[in-house]
JSON list of C-alpha atoms in Angstrom, two decimals:
[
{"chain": "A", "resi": 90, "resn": "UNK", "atom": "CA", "xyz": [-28.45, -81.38, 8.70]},
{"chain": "A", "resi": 91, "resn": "UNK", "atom": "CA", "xyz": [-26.06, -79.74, 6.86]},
{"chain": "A", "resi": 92, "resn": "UNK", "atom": "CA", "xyz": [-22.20, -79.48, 8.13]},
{"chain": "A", "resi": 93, "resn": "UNK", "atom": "CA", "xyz": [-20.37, -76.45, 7.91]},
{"chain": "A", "resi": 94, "resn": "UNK", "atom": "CA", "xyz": [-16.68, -77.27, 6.37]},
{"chain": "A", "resi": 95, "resn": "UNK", "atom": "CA", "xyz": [-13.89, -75.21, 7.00]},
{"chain": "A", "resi": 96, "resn": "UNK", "atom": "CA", "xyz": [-11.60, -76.28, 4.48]},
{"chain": "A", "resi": 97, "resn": "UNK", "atom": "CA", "xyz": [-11.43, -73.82, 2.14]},
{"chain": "A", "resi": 98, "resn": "UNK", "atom": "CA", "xyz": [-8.18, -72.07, 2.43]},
{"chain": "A", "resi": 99, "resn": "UNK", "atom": "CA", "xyz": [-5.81, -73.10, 4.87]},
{"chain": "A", "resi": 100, "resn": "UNK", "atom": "CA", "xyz": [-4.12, -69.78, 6.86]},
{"chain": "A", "resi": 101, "resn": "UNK", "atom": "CA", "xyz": [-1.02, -70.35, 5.49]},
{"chain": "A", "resi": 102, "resn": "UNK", "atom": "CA", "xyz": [-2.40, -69.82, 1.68]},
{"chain": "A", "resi": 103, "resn": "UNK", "atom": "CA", "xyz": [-4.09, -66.17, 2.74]},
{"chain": "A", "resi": 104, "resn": "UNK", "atom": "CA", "xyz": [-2.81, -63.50, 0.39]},
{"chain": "A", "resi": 105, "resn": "UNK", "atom": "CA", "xyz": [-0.94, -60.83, 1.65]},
{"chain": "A", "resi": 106, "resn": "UNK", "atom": "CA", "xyz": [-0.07, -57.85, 0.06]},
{"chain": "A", "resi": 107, "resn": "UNK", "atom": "CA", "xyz": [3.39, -57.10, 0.15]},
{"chain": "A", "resi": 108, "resn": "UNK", "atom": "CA", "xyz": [2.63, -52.89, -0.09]},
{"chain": "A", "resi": 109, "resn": "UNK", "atom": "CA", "xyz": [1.05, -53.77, 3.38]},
{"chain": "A", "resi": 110, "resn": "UNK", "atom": "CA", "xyz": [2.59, -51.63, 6.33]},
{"chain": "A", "resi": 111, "resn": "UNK", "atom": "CA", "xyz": [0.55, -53.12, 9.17]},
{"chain": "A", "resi": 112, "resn": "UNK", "atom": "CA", "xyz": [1.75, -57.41, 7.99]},
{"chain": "A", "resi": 113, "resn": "UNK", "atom": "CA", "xyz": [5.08, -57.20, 10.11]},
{"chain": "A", "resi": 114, "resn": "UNK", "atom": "CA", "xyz": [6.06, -60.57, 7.87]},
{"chain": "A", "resi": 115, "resn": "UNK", "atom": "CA", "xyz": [7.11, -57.71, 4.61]},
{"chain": "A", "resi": 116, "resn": "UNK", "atom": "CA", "xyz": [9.38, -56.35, 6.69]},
{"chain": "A", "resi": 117, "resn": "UNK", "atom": "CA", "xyz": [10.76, -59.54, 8.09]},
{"chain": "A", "resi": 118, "resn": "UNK", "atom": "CA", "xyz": [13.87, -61.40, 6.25]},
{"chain": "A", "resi": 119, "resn": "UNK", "atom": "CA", "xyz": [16.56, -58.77, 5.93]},
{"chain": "A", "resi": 120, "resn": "UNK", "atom": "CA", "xyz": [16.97, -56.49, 3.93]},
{"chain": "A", "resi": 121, "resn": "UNK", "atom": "CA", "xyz": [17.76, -56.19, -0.06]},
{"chain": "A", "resi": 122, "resn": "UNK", "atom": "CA", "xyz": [19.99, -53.07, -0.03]},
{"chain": "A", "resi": 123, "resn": "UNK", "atom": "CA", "xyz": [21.41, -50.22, -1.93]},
{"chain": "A", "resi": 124, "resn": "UNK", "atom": "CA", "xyz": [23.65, -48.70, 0.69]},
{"chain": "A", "resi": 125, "resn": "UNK", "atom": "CA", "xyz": [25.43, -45.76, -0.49]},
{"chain": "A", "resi": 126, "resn": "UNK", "atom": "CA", "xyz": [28.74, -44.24, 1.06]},
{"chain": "A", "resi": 127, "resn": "UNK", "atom": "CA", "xyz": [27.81, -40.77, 1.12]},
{"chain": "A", "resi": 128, "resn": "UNK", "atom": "CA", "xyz": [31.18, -39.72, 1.59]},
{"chain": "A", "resi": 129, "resn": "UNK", "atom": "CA", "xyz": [31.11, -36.83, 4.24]},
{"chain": "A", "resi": 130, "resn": "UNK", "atom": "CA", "xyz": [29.32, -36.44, 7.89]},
{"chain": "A", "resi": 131, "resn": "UNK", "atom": "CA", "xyz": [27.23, -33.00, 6.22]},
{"chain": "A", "resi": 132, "resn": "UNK", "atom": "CA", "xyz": [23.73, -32.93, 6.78]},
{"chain": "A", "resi": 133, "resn": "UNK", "atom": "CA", "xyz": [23.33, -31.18, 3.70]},
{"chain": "A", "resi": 134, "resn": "UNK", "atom": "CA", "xyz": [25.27, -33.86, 1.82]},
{"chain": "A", "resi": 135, "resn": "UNK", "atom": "CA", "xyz": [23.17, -37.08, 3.61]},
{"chain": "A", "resi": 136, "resn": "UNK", "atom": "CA", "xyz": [19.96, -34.22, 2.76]},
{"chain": "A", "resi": 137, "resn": "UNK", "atom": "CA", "xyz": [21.12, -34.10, -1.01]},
{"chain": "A", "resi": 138, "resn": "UNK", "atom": "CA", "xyz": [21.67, -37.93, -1.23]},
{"chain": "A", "resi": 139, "resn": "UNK", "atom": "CA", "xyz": [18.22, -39.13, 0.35]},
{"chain": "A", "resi": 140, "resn": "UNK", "atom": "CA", "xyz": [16.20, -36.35, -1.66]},
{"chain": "A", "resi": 141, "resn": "UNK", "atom": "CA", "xyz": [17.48, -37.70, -4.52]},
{"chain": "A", "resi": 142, "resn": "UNK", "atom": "CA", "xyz": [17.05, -41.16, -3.85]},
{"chain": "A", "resi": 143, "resn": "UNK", "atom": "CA", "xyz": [13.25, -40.56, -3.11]},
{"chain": "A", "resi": 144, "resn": "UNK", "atom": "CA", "xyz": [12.68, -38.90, -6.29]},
{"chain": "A", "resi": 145, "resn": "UNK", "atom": "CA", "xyz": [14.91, -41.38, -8.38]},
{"chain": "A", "resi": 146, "resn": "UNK", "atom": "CA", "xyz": [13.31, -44.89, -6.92]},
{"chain": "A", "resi": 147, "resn": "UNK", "atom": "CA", "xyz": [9.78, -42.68, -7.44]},
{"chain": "A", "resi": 148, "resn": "UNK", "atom": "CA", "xyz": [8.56, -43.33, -3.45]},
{"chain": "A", "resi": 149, "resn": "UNK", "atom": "CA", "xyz": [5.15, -43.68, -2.83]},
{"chain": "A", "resi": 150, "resn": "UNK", "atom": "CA", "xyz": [4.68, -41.50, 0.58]},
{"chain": "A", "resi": 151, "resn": "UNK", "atom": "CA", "xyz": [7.26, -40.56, 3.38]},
{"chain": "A", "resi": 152, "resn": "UNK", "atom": "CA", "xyz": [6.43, -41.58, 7.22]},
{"chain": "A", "resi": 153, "resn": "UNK", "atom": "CA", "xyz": [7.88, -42.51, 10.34]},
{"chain": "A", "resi": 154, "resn": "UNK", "atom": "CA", "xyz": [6.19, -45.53, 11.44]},
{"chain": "A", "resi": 155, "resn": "UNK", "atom": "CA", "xyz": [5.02, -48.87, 10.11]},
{"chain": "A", "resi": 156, "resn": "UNK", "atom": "CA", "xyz": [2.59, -50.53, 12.31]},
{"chain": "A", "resi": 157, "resn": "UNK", "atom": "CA", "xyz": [0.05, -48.06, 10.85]},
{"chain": "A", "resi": 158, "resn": "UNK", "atom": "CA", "xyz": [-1.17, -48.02, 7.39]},
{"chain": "A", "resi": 159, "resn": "UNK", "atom": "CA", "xyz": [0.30, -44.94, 4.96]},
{"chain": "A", "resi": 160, "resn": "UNK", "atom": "CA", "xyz": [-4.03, -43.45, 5.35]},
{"chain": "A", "resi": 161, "resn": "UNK", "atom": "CA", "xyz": [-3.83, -44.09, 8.82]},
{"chain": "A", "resi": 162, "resn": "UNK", "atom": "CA", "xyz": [-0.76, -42.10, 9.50]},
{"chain": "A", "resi": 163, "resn": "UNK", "atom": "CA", "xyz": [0.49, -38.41, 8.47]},
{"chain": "A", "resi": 164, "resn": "UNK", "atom": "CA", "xyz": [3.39, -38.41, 6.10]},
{"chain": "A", "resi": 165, "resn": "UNK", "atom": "CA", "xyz": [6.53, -37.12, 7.46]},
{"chain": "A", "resi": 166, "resn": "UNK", "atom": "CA", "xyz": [9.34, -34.35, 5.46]},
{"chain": "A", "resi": 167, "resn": "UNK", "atom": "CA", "xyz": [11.73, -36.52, 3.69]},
{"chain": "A", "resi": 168, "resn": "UNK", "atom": "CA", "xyz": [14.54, -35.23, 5.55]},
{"chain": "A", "resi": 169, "resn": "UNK", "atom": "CA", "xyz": [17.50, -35.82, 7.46]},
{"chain": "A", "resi": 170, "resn": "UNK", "atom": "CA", "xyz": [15.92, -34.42, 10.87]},
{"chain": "A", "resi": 171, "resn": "UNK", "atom": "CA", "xyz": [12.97, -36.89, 10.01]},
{"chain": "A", "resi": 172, "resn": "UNK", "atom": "CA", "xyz": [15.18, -39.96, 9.95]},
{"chain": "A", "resi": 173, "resn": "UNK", "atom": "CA", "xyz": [16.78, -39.15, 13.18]},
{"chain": "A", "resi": 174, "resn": "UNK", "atom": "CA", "xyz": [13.60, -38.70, 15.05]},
{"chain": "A", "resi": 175, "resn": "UNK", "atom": "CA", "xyz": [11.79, -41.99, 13.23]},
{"chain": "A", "resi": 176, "resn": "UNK", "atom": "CA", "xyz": [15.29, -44.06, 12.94]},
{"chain": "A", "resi": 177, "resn": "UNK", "atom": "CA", "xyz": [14.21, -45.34, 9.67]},
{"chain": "A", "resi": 178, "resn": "UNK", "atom": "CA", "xyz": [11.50, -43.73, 6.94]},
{"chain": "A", "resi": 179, "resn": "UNK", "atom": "CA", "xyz": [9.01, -46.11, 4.60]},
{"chain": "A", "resi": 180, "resn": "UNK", "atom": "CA", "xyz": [7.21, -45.70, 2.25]},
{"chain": "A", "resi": 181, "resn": "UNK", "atom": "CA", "xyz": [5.69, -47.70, -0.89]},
{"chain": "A", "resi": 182, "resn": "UNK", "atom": "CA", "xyz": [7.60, -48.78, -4.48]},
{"chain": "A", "resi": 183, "resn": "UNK", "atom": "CA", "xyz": [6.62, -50.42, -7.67]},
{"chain": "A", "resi": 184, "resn": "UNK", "atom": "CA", "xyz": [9.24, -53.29, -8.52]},
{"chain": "A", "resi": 185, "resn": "UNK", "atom": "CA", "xyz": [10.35, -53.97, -12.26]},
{"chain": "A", "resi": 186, "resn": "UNK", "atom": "CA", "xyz": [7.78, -56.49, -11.78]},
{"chain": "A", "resi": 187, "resn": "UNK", "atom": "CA", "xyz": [4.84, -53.51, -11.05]},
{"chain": "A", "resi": 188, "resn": "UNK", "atom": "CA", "xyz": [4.22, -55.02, -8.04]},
{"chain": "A", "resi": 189, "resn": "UNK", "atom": "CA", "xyz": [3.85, -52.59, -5.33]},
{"chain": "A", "resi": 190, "resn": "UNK", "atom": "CA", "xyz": [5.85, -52.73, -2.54]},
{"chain": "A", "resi": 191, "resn": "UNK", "atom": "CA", "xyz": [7.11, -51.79, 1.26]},
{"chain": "A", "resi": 192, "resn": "UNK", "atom": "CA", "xyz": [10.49, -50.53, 1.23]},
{"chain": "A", "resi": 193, "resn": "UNK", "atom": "CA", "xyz": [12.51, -47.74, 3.22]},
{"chain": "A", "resi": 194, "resn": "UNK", "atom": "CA", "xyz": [15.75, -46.21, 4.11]},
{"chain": "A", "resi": 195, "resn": "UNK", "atom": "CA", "xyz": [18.11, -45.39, 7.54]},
{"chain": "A", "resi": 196, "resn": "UNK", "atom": "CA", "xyz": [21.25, -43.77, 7.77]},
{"chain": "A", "resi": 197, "resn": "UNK", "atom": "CA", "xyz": [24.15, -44.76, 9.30]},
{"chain": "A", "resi": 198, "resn": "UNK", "atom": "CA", "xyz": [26.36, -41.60, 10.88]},
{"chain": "A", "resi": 199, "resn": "UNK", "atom": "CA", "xyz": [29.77, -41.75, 10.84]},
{"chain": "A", "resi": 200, "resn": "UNK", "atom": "CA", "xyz": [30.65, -38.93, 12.89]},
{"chain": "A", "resi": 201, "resn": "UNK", "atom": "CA", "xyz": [33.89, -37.56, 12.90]},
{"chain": "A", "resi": 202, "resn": "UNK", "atom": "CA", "xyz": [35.85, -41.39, 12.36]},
{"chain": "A", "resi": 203, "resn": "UNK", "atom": "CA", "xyz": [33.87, -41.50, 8.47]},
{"chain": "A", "resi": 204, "resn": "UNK", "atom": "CA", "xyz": [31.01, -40.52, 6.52]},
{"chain": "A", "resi": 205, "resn": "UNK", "atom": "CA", "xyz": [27.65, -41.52, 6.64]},
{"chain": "A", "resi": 206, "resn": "UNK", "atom": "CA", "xyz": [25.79, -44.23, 4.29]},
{"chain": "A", "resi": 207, "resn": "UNK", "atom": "CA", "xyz": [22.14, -44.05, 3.30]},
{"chain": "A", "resi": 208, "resn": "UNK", "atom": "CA", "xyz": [20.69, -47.64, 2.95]},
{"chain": "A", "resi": 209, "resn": "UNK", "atom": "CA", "xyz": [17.58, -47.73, 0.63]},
{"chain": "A", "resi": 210, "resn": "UNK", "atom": "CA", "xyz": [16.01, -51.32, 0.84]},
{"chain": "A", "resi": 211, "resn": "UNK", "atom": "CA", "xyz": [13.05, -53.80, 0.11]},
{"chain": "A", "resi": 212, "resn": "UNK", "atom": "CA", "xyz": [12.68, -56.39, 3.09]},
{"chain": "A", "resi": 213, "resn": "UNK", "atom": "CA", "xyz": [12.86, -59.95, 1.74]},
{"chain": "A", "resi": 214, "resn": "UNK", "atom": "CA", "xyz": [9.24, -61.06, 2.99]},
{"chain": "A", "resi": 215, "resn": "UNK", "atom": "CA", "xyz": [7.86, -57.84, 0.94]},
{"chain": "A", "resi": 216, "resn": "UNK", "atom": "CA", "xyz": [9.44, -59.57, -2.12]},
{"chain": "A", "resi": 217, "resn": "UNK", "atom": "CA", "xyz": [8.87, -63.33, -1.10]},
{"chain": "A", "resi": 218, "resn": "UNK", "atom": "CA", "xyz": [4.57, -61.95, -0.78]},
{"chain": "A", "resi": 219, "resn": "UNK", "atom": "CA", "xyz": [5.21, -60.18, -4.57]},
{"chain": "A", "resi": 220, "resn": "UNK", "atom": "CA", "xyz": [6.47, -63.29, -5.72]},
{"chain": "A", "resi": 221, "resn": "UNK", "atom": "CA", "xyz": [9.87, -62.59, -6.68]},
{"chain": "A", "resi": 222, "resn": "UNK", "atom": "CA", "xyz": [12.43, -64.90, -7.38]},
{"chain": "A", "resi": 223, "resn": "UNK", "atom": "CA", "xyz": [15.69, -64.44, -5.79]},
{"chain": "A", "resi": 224, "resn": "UNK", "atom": "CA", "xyz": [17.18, -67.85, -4.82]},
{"chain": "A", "resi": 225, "resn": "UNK", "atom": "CA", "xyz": [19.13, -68.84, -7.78]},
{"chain": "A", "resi": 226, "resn": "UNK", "atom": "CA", "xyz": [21.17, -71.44, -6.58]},
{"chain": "A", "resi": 227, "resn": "UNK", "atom": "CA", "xyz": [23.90, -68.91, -4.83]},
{"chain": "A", "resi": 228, "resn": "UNK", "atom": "CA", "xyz": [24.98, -69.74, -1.29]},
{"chain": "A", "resi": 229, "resn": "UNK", "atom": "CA", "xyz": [22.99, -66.45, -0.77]},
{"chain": "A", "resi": 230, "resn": "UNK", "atom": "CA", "xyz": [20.27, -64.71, -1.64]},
{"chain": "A", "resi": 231, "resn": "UNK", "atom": "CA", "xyz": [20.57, -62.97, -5.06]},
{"chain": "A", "resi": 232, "resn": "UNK", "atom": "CA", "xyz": [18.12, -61.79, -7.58]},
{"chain": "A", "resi": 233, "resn": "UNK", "atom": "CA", "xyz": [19.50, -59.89, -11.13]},
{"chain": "A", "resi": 234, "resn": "UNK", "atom": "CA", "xyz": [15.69, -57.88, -11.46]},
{"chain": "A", "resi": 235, "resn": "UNK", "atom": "CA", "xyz": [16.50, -56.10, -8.06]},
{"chain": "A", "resi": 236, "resn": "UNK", "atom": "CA", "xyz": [20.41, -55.72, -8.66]},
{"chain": "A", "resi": 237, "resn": "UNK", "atom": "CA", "xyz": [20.07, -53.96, -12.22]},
{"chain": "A", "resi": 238, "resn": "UNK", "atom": "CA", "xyz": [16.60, -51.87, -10.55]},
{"chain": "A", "resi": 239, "resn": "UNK", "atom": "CA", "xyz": [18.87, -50.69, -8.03]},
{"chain": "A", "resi": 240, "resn": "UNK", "atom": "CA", "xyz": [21.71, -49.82, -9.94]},
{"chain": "A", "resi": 241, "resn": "UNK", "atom": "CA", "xyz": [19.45, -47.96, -12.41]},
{"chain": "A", "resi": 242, "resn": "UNK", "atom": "CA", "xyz": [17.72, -45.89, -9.16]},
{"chain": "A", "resi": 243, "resn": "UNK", "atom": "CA", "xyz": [21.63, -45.40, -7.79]},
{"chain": "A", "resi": 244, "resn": "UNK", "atom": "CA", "xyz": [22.75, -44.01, -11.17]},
{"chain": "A", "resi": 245, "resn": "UNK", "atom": "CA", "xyz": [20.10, -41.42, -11.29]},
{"chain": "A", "resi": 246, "resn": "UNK", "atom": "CA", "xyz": [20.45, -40.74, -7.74]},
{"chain": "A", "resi": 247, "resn": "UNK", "atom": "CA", "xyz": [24.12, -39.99, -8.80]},
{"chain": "A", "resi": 248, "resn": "UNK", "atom": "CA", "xyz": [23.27, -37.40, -11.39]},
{"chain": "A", "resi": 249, "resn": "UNK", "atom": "CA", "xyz": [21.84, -35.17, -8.51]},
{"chain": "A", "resi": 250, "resn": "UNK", "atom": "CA", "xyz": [23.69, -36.40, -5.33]},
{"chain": "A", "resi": 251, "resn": "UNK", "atom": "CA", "xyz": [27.03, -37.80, -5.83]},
{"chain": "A", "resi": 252, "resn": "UNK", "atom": "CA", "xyz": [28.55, -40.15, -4.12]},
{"chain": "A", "resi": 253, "resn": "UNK", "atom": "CA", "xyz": [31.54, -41.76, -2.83]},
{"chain": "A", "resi": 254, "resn": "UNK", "atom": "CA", "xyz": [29.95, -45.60, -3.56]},
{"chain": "A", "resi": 255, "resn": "UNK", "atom": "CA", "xyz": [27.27, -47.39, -3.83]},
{"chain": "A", "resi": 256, "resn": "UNK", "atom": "CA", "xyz": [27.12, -51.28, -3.54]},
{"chain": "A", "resi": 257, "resn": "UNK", "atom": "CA", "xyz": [23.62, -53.59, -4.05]},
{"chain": "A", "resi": 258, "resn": "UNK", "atom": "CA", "xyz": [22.53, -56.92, -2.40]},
{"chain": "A", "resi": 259, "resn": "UNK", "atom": "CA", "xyz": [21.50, -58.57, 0.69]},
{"chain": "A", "resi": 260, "resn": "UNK", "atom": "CA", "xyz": [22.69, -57.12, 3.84]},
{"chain": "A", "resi": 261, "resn": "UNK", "atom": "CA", "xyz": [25.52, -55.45, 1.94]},
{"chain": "A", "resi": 262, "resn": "UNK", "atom": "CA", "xyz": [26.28, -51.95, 4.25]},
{"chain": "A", "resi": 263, "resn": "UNK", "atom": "CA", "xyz": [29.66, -51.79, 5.51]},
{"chain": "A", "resi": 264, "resn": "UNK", "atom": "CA", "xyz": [30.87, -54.99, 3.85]},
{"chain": "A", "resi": 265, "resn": "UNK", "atom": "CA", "xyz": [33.51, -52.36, 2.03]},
{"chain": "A", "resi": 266, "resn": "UNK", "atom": "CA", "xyz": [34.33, -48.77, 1.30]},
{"chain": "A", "resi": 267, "resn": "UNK", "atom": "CA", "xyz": [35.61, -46.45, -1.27]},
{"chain": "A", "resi": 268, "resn": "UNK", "atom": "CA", "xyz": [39.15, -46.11, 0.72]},
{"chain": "A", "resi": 269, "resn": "UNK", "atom": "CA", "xyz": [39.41, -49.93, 0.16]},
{"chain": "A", "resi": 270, "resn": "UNK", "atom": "CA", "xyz": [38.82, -49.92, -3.15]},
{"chain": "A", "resi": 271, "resn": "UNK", "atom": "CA", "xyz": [40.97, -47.13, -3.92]},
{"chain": "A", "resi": 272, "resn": "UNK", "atom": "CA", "xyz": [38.83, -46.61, -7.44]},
{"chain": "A", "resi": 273, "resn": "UNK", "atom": "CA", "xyz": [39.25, -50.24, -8.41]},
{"chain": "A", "resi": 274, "resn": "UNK", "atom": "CA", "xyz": [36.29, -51.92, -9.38]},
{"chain": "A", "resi": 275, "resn": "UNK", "atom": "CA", "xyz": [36.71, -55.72, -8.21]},
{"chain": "A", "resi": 276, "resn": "UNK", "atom": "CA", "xyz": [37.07, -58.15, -11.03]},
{"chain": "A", "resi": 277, "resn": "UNK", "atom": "CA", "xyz": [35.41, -60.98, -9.14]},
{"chain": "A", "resi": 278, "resn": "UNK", "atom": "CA", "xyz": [31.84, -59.57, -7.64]},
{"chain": "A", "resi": 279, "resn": "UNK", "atom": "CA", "xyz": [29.40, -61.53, -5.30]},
{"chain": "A", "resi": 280, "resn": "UNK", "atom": "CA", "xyz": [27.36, -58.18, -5.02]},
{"chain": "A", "resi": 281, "resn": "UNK", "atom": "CA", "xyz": [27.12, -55.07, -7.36]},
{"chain": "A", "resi": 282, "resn": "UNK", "atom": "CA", "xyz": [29.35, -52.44, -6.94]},
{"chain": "A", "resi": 283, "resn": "UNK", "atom": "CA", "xyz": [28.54, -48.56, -8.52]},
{"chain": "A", "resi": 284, "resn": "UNK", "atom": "CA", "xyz": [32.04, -46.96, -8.34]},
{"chain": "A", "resi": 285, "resn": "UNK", "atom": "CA", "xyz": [32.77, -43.44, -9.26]},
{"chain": "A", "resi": 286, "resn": "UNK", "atom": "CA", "xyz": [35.09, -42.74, -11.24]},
{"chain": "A", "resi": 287, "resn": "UNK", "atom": "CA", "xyz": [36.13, -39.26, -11.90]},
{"chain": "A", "resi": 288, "resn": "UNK", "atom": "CA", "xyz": [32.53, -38.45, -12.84]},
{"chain": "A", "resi": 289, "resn": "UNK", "atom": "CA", "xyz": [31.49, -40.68, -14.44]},
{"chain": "A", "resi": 290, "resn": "UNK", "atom": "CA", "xyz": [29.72, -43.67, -12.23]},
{"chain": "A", "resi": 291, "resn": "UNK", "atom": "CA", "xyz": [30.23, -47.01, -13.35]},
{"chain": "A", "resi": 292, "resn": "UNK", "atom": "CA", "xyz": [28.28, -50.40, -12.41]},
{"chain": "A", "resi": 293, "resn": "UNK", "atom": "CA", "xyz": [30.01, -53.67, -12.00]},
{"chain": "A", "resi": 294, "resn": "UNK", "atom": "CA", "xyz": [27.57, -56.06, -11.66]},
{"chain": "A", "resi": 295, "resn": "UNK", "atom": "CA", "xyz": [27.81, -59.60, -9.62]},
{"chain": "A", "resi": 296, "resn": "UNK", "atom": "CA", "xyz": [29.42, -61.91, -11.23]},
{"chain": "A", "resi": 297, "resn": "UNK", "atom": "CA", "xyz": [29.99, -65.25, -8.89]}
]
């Protein structure tokens, strides 16, 4: 009698697709961030910024939720009213790599205390499913492929939507501001830093 054996692929070896909505392990991790100081508390400044953003990283879709699949769901507006009724917006992007990915955006208001930042970001489990390296010995996580990708989607964001500053890395929202930095870009750099200045934006990229 023949046996039936069940060896051959252990669960923890499935493939997953990291452009998967419905796998809530992509969007575990954290997050690997551009977070951009917008600079004011306008809608129609946060509205400039995000459009911009879309267009420059080249998202795939626009919706509010992400326990459904992007065909199982209608897309929402890219828009500021659609990120305060969803909390965040996702959608799909191809890495440097072409690998396709989950990624998405929220803002954080300021009110009348500051302006508002727009964080654009790719969880780490999409990128740990897509393969890519970003452990490179740092006492954090760190990968040059997503920090120059997101400097080059910030700069042409920039062209369109200005900014007050833009900085790149994991978890990196609110760890400073353009007041603090008074237009100095920091000679020593854990994370990257896109500083205007005048009008011209600059990129200073990690260097510890």
């Amino acid at each position: 009698m023949a046996v039936a054996l069940d060896w051959a692929l252990p669960h923890d070896h499935v493939m997953r697709s990291p452009a998967a909505f419905r796998d809530q392990t992509n969007w575990s991790g954290g997050y690997y961030e551009l977070a951009m100081e917008v600079g004011s508390s306008d809608d129609a400044q946060l509205q400039a910024v995000l459009s911009a953003l879309w267009s420059a990283a080249d998202v795939h879709g626009c919706f509010g939720r992400r326990d459904r699949e992007p065909e199982e769901q209608d897309a929402v507006p890219c828009t500021v009213g659609s990120l305060a009724e969803f909390g965040h917006l996702h959608g799909q992007v191809r890495l440097p790599t072409d690998q396709l990915v989950v990624c998405g955006c929220v803002a954080i208001r300021g009110g009348d205390e500051c302006g508002d930042w727009l964080d654009f970001y790719v969880p780490l489990g999409a990128l740990d499913h897509a393969g890519l390296a970003y452990w490179d010995g740092q006492p954090f996580f760190r990968s040059n492929v997503m920090d120059d990708w997101l400097a080059a989607i910030g700069t042409e964001t920039f062209k369109s939507a200005s900014f007050s500053l833009g900085v790149i890395g994991f978890e990196v929202s609110g760890c400073t501001d353009a007041s603090t930095l008074a237009g100095e870009m920091p000679q020593t750099r854990g994370i990257g830093y896109l500083l205007p200045q005048g009008e011209v934006l600059h990129y200073g990229a990690a260097n510890t």
